[in-house]
PDB file of C-alpha atoms and ligand atoms in Angstrom:
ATOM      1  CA  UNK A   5    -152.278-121.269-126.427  1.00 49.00           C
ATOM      2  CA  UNK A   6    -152.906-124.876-126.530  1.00 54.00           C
ATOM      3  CA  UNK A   7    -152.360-126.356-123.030  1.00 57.00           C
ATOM      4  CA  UNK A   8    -150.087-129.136-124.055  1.00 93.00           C
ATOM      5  CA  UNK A   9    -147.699-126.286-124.731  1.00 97.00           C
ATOM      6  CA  UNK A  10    -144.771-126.365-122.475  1.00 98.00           C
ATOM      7  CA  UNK A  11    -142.879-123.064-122.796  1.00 98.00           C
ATOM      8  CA  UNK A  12    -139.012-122.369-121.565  1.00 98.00           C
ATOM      9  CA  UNK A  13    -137.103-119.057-121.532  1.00 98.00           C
ATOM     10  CA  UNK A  14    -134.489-120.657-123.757  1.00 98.00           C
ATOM     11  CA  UNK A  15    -133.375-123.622-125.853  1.00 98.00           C
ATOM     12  CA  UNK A  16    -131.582-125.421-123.131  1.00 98.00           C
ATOM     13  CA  UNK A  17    -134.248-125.539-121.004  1.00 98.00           C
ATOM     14  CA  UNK A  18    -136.915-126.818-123.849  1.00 98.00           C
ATOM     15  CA  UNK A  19    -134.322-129.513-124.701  1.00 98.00           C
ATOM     16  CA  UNK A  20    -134.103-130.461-120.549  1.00 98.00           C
ATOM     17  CA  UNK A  21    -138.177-130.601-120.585  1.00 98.00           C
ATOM     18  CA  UNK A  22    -138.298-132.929-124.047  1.00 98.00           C
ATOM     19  CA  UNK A  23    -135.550-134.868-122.664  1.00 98.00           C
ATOM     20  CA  UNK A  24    -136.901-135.507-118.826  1.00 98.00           C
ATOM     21  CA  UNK A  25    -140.676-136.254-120.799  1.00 98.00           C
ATOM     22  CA  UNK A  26    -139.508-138.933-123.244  1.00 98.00           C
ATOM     23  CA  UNK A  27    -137.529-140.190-119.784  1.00 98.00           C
ATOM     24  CA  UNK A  28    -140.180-140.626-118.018  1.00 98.00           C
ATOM     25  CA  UNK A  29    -142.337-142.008-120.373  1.00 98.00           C
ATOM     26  CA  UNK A  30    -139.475-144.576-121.825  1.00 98.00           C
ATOM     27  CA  UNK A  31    -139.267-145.598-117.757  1.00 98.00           C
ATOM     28  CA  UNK A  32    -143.255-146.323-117.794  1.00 98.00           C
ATOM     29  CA  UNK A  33    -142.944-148.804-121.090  1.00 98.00           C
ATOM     30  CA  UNK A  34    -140.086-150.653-119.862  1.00 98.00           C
ATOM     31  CA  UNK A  35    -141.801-150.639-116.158  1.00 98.00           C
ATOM     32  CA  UNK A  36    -144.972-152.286-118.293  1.00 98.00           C
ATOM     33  CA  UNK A  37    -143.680-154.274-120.686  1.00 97.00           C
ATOM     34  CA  UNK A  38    -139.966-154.634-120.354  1.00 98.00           C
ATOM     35  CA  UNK A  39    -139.025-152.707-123.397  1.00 98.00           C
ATOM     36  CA  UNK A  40    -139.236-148.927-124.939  1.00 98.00           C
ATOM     37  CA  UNK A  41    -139.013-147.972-128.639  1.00 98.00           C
ATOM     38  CA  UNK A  42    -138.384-144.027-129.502  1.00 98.00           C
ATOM     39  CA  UNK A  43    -137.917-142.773-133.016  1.00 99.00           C
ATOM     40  CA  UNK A  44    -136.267-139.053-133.063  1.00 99.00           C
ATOM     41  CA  UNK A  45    -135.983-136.192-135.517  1.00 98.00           C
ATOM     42  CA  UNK A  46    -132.672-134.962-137.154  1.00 98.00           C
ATOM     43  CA  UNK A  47    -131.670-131.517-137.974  1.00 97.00           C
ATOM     44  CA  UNK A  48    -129.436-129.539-135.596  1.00 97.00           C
ATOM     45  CA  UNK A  49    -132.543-128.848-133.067  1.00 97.00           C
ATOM     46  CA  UNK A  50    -132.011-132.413-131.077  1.00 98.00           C
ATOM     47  CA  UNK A  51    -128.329-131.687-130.156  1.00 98.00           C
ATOM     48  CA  UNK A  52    -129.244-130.267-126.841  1.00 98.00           C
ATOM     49  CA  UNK A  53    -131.571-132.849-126.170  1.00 98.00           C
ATOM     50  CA  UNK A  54    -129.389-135.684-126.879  1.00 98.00           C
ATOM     51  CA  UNK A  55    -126.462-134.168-124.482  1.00 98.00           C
ATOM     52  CA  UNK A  56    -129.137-133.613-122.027  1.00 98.00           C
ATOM     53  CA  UNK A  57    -130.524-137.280-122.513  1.00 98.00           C
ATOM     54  CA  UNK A  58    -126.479-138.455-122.058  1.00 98.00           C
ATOM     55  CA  UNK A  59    -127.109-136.380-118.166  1.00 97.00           C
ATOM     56  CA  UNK A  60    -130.305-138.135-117.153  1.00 96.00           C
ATOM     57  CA  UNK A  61    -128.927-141.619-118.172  1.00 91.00           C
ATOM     58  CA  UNK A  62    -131.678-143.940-119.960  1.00 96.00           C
ATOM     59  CA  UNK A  63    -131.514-147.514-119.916  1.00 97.00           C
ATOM     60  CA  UNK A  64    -130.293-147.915-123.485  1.00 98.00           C
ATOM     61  CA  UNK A  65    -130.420-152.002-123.264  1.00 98.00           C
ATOM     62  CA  UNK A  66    -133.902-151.553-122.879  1.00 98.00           C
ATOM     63  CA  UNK A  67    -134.759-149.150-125.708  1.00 98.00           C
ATOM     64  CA  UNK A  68    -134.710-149.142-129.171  1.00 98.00           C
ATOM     65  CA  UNK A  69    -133.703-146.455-131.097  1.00 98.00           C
ATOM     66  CA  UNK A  70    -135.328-145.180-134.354  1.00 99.00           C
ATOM     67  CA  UNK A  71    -135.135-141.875-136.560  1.00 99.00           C
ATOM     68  CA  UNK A  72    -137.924-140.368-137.706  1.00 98.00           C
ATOM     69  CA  UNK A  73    -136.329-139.308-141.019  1.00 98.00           C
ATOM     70  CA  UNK A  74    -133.004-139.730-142.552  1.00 98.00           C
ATOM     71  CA  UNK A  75    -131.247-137.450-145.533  1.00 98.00           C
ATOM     72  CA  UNK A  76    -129.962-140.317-148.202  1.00 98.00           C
ATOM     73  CA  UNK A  77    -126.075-139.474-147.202  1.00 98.00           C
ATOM     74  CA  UNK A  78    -123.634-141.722-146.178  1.00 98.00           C
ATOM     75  CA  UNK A  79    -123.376-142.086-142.000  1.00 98.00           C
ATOM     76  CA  UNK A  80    -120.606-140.413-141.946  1.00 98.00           C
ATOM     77  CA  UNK A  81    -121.486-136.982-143.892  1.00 98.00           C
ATOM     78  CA  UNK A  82    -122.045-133.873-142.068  1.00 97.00           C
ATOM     79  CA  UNK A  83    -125.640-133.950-143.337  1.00 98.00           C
ATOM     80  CA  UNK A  84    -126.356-137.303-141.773  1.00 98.00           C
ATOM     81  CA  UNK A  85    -129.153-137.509-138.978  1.00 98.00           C
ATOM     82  CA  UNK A  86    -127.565-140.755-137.741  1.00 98.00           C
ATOM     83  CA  UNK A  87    -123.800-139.247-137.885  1.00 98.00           C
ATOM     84  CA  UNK A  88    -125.444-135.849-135.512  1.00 98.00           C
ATOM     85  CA  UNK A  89    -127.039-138.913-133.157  1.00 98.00           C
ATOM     86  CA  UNK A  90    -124.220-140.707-132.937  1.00 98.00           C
ATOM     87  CA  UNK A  91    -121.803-138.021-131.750  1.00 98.00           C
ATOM     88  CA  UNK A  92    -124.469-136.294-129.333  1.00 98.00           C
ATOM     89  CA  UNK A  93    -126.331-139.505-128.154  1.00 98.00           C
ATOM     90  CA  UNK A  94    -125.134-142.971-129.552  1.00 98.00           C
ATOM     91  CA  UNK A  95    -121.355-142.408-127.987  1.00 98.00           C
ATOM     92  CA  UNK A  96    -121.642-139.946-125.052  1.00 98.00           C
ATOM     93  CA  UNK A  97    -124.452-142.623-123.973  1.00 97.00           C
ATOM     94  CA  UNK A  98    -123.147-145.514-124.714  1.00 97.00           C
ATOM     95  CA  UNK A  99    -126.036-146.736-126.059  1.00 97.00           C
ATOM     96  CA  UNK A 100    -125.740-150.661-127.487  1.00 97.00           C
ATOM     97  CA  UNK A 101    -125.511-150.978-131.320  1.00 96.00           C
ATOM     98  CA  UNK A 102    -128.130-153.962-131.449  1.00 97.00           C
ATOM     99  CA  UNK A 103    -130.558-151.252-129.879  1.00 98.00           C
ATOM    100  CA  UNK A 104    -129.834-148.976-133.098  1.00 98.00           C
ATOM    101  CA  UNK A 105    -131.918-149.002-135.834  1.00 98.00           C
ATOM    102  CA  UNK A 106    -130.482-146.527-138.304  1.00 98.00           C
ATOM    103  CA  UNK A 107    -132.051-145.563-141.840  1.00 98.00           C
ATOM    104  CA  UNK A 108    -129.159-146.943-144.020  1.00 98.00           C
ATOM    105  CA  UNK A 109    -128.518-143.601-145.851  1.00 98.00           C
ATOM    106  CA  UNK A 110    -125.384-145.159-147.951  1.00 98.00           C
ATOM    107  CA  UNK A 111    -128.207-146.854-150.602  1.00 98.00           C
ATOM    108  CA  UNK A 112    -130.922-146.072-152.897  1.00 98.00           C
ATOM    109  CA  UNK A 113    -133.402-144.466-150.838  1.00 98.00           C
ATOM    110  CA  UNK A 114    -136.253-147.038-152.240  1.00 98.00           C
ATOM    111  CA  UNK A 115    -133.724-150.050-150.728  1.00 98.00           C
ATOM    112  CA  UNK A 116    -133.742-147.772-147.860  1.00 98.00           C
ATOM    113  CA  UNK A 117    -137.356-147.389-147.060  1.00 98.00           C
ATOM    114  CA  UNK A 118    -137.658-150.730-147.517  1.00 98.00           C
ATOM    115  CA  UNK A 119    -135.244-152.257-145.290  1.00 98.00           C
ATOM    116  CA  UNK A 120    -135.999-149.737-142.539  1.00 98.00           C
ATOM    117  CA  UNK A 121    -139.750-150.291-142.654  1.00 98.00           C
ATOM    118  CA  UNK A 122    -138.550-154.071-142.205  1.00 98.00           C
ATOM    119  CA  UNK A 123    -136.436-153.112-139.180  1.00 98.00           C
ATOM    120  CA  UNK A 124    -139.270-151.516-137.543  1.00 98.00           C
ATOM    121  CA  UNK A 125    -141.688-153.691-138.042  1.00 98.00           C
ATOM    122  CA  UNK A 126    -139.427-156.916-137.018  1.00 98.00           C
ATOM    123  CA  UNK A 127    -139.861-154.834-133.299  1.00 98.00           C
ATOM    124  CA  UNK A 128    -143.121-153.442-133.508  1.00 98.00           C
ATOM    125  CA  UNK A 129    -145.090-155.230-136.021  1.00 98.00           C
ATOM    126  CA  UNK A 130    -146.722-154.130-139.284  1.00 95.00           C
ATOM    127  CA  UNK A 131    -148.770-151.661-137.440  1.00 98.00           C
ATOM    128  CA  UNK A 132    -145.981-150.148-135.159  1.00 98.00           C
ATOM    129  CA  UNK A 133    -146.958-147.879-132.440  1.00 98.00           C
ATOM    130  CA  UNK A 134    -143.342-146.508-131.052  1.00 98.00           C
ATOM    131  CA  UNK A 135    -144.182-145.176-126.965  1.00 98.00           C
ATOM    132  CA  UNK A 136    -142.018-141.767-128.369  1.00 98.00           C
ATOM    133  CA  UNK A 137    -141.927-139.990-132.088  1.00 98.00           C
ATOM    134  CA  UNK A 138    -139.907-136.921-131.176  1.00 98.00           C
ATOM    135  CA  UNK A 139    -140.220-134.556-134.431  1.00 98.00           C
ATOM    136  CA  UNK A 140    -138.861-131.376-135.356  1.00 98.00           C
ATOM    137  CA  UNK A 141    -140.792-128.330-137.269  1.00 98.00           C
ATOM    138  CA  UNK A 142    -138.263-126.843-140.359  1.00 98.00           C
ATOM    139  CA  UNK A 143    -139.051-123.131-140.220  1.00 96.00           C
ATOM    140  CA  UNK A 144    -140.651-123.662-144.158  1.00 98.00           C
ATOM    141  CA  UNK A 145    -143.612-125.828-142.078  1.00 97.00           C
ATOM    142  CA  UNK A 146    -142.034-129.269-142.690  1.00 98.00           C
ATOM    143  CA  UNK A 147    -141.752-132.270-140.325  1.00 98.00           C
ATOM    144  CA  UNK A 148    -139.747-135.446-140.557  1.00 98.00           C
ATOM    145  CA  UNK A 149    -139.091-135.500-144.155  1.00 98.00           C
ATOM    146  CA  UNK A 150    -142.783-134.406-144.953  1.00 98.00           C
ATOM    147  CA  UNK A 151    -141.950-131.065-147.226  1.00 98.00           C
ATOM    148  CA  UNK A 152    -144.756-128.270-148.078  1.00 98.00           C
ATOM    149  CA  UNK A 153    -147.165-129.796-150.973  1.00 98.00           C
ATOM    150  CA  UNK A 154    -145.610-133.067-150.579  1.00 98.00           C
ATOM    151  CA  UNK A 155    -148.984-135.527-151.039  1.00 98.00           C
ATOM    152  CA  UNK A 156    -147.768-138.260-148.453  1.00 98.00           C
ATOM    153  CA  UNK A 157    -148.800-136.054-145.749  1.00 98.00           C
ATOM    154  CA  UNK A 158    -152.322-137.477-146.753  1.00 98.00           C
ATOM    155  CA  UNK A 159    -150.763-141.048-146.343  1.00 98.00           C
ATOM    156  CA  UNK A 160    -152.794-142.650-143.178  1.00 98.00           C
ATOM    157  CA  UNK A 161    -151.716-146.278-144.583  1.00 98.00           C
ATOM    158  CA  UNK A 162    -147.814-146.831-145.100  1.00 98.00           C
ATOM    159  CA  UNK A 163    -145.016-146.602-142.600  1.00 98.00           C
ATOM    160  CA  UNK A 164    -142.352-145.587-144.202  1.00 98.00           C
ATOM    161  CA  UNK A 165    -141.346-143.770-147.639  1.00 98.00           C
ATOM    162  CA  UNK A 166    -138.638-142.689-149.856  1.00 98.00           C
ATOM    163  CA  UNK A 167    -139.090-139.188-151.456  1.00 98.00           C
ATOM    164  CA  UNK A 168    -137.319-136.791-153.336  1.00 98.00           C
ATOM    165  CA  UNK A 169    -136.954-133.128-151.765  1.00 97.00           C
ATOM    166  CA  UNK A 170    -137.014-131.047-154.961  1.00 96.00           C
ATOM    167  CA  UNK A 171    -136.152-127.771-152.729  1.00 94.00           C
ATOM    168  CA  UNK A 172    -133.476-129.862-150.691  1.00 96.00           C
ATOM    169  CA  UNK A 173    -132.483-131.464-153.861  1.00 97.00           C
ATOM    170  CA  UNK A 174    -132.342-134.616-151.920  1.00 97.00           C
ATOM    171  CA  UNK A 175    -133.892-137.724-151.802  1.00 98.00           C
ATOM    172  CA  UNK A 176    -135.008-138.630-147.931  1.00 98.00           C
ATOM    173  CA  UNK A 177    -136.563-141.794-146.164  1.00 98.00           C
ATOM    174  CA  UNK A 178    -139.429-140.846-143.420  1.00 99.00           C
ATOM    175  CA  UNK A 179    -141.497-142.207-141.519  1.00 99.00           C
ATOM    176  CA  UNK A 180    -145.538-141.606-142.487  1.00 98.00           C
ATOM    177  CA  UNK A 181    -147.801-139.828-140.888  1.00 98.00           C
ATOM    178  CA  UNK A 182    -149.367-142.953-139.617  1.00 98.00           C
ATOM    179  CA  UNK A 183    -146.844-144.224-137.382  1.00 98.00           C
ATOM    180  CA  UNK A 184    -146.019-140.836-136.325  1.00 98.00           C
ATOM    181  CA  UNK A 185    -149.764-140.010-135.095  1.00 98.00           C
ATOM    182  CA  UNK A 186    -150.278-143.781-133.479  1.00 98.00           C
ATOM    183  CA  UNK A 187    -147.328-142.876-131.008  1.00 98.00           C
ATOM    184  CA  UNK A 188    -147.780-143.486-127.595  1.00 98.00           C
ATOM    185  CA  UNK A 189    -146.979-139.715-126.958  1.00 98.00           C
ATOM    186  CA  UNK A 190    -145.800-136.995-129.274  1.00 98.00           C
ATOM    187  CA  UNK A 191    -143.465-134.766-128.757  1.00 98.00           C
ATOM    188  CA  UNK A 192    -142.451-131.556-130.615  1.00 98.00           C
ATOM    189  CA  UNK A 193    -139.284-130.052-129.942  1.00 98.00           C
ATOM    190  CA  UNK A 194    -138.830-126.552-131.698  1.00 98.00           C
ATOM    191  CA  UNK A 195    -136.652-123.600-130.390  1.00 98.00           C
ATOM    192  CA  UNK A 196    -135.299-120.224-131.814  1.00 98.00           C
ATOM    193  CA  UNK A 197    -137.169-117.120-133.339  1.00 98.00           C
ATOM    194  CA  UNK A 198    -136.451-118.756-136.886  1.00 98.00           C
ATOM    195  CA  UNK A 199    -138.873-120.948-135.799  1.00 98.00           C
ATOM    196  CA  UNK A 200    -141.743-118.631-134.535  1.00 98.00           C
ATOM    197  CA  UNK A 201    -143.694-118.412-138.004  1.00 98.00           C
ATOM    198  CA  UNK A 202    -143.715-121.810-138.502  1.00 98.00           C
ATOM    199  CA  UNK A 203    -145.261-122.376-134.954  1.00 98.00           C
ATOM    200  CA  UNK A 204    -147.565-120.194-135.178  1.00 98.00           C
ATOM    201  CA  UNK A 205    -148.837-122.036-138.756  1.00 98.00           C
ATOM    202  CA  UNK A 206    -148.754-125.408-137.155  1.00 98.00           C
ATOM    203  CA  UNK A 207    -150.862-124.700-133.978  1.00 97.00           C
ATOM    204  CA  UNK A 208    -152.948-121.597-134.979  1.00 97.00           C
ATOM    205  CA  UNK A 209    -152.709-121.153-138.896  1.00 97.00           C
ATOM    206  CA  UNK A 210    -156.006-121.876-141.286  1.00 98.00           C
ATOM    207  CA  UNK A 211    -156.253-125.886-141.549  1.00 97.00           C
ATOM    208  CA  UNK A 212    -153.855-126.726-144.494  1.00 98.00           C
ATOM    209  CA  UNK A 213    -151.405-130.102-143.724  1.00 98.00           C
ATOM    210  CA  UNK A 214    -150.641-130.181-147.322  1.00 98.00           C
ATOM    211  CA  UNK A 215    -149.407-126.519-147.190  1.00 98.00           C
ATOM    212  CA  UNK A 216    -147.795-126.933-143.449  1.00 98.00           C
ATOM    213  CA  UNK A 217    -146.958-130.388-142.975  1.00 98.00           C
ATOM    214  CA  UNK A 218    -146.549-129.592-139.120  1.00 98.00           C
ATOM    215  CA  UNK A 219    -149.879-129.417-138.802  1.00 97.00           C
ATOM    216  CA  UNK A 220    -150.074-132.905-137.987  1.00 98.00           C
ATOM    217  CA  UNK A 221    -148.684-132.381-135.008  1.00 98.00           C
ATOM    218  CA  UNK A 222    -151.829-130.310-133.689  1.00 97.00           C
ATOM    219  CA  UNK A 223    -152.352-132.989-130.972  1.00 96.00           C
ATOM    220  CA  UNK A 224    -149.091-133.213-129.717  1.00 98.00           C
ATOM    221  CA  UNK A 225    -146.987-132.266-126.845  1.00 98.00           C
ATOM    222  CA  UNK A 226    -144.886-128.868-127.461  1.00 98.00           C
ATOM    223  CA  UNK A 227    -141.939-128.242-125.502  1.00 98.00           C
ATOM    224  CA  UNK A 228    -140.454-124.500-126.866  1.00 98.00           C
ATOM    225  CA  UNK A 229    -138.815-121.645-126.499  1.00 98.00           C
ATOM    226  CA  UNK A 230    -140.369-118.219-125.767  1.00 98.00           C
ATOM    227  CA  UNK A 231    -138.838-117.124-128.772  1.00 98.00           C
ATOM    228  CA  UNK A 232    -140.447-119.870-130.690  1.00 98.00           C
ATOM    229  CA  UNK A 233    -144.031-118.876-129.374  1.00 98.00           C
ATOM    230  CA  UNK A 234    -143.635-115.301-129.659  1.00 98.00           C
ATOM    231  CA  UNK A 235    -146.560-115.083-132.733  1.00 97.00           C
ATOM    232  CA  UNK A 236    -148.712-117.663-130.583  1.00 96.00           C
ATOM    233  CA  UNK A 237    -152.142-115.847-129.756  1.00 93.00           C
TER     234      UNK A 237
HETATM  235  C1  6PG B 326    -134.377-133.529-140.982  1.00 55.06           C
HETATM  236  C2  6PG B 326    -135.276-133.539-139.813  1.00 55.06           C
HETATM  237  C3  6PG B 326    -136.292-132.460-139.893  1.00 55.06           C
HETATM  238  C4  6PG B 326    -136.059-131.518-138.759  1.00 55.06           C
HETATM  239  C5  6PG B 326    -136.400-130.131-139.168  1.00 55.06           C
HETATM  240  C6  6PG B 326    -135.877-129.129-138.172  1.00 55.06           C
HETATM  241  O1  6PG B 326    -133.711-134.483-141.261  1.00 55.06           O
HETATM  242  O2  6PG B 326    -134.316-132.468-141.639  1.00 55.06           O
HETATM  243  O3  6PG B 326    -135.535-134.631-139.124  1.00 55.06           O
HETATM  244  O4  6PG B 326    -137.586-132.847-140.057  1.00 55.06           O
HETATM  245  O5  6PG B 326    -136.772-131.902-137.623  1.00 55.06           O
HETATM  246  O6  6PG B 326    -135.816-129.854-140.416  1.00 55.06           O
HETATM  247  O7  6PG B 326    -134.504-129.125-138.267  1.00 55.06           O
HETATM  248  P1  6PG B 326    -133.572-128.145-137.453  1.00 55.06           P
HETATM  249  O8  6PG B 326    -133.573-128.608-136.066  1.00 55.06           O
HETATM  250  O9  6PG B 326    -132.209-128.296-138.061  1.00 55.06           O
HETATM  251  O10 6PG B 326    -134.136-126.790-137.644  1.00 55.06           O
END
């Protein structure tokens, strides 16, 4: 098992350990250069985190606050990634709206892409390294919005993308694998026996990112349930 593998008996407490680790390392930016920038994932996986985030109490003034992939929804539909953040993070934290920087899921997703890839790089520059990418793994091998034989995961130049989800039937805005793998630290937050195939193919299965888009994550930090590493060798 790979050592940056951080393994809890249950959900809740892989949500505590992802949420005290992107503290901590949030605390060291702003202690070194007076600001933090974290992107995270969507899905129903970062719930726990955010409410555990809301416990610790970050300095929201001092961070800003990305999404590594957004479903082209308006904010307010249950499928929305900012909608989930905003009632588990944004307003049980209180967190600043000029520290916000939402994927704009109301418009085309090319207008999309293209205004968010402005809003990041207005704060981190054209070749944006955020201190914390928090992603998810979808139990078909995806992560952020990078879907099984979807040929971006090859991308190592662009930040961010619209694409079209055939087997979501959904167009989606994401950030590229770039800016994911340039983070300061990576963190992987996966939990639930739904999830244990897919784990297993991202850390341990034959080399194939264009099959298992996860498998970018290979260098990351992995904070899990057992359940999740249960096919882990
Ligand atoms: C999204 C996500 C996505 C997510 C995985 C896992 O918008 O779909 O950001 O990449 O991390 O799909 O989602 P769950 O936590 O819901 O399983």
């Amino acid at each position: 098992m790979t050592e940056r593998m951080h393994v809890f008996s249950d959900a809740q407490g892989a949500a505590e350990g992802c949420a005290r680790a992107i503290g901590a390392r949030l605390n060291e930016a702003i202690a070194q250069r007076g600001t933090a920038s974290l992107a995270v994932s969507g899905g129903s996986t970062p719930k726990l985190m955010f409410r555990e985030m809301c416990q610790i109490g970050f300095d929201w003034s001092k961070i800003h606050l990305f999404w590594v992939d957004e479903r082209v929804v308006p904010p307010d539909d249950d499928q929305s990634n900012y909608r989930m953040t905003r009632e588990n993070l944004i307003v049980p934290g209180g967190l600043p709206e000029n520290r916000v920087h939402r994927i704009r899921g109301e418009m085309e997703a090319v207008a999309a892409a293209d205004l968010y890839r402005g809003a990041v790089e207005a704060i981190l520059g054209s070749e944006p390294v955020f201190d914390v990418v928090q992603c998810g793994v979808g139990d078909d091998g995806h992560t952020a919005s990078l879907f099984p034989g979807e040929p971006m995961v090859a991308d190592r130049s662009g930040v961010v993308a619209a694409l079209w989800v055939a087997k979501k039937h959904q167009w989606r805005v994401t950030l590229l694998p770039k800016p994911i793998l340039a983070a300061r630290s990576l963190y992987v937050l996966s939990s639930g026996a739904d999830k244990a195939n897919a784990v297993q193919s991202a850390l341990q299965g034959p080399a194939d990112p264009l099959g298992v888009p996860s498998q970018l994550l290979r260098g990351a930090e992995w904070f899990c349930d057992a359940a999740a590493v249960q096919h882990l060798a």
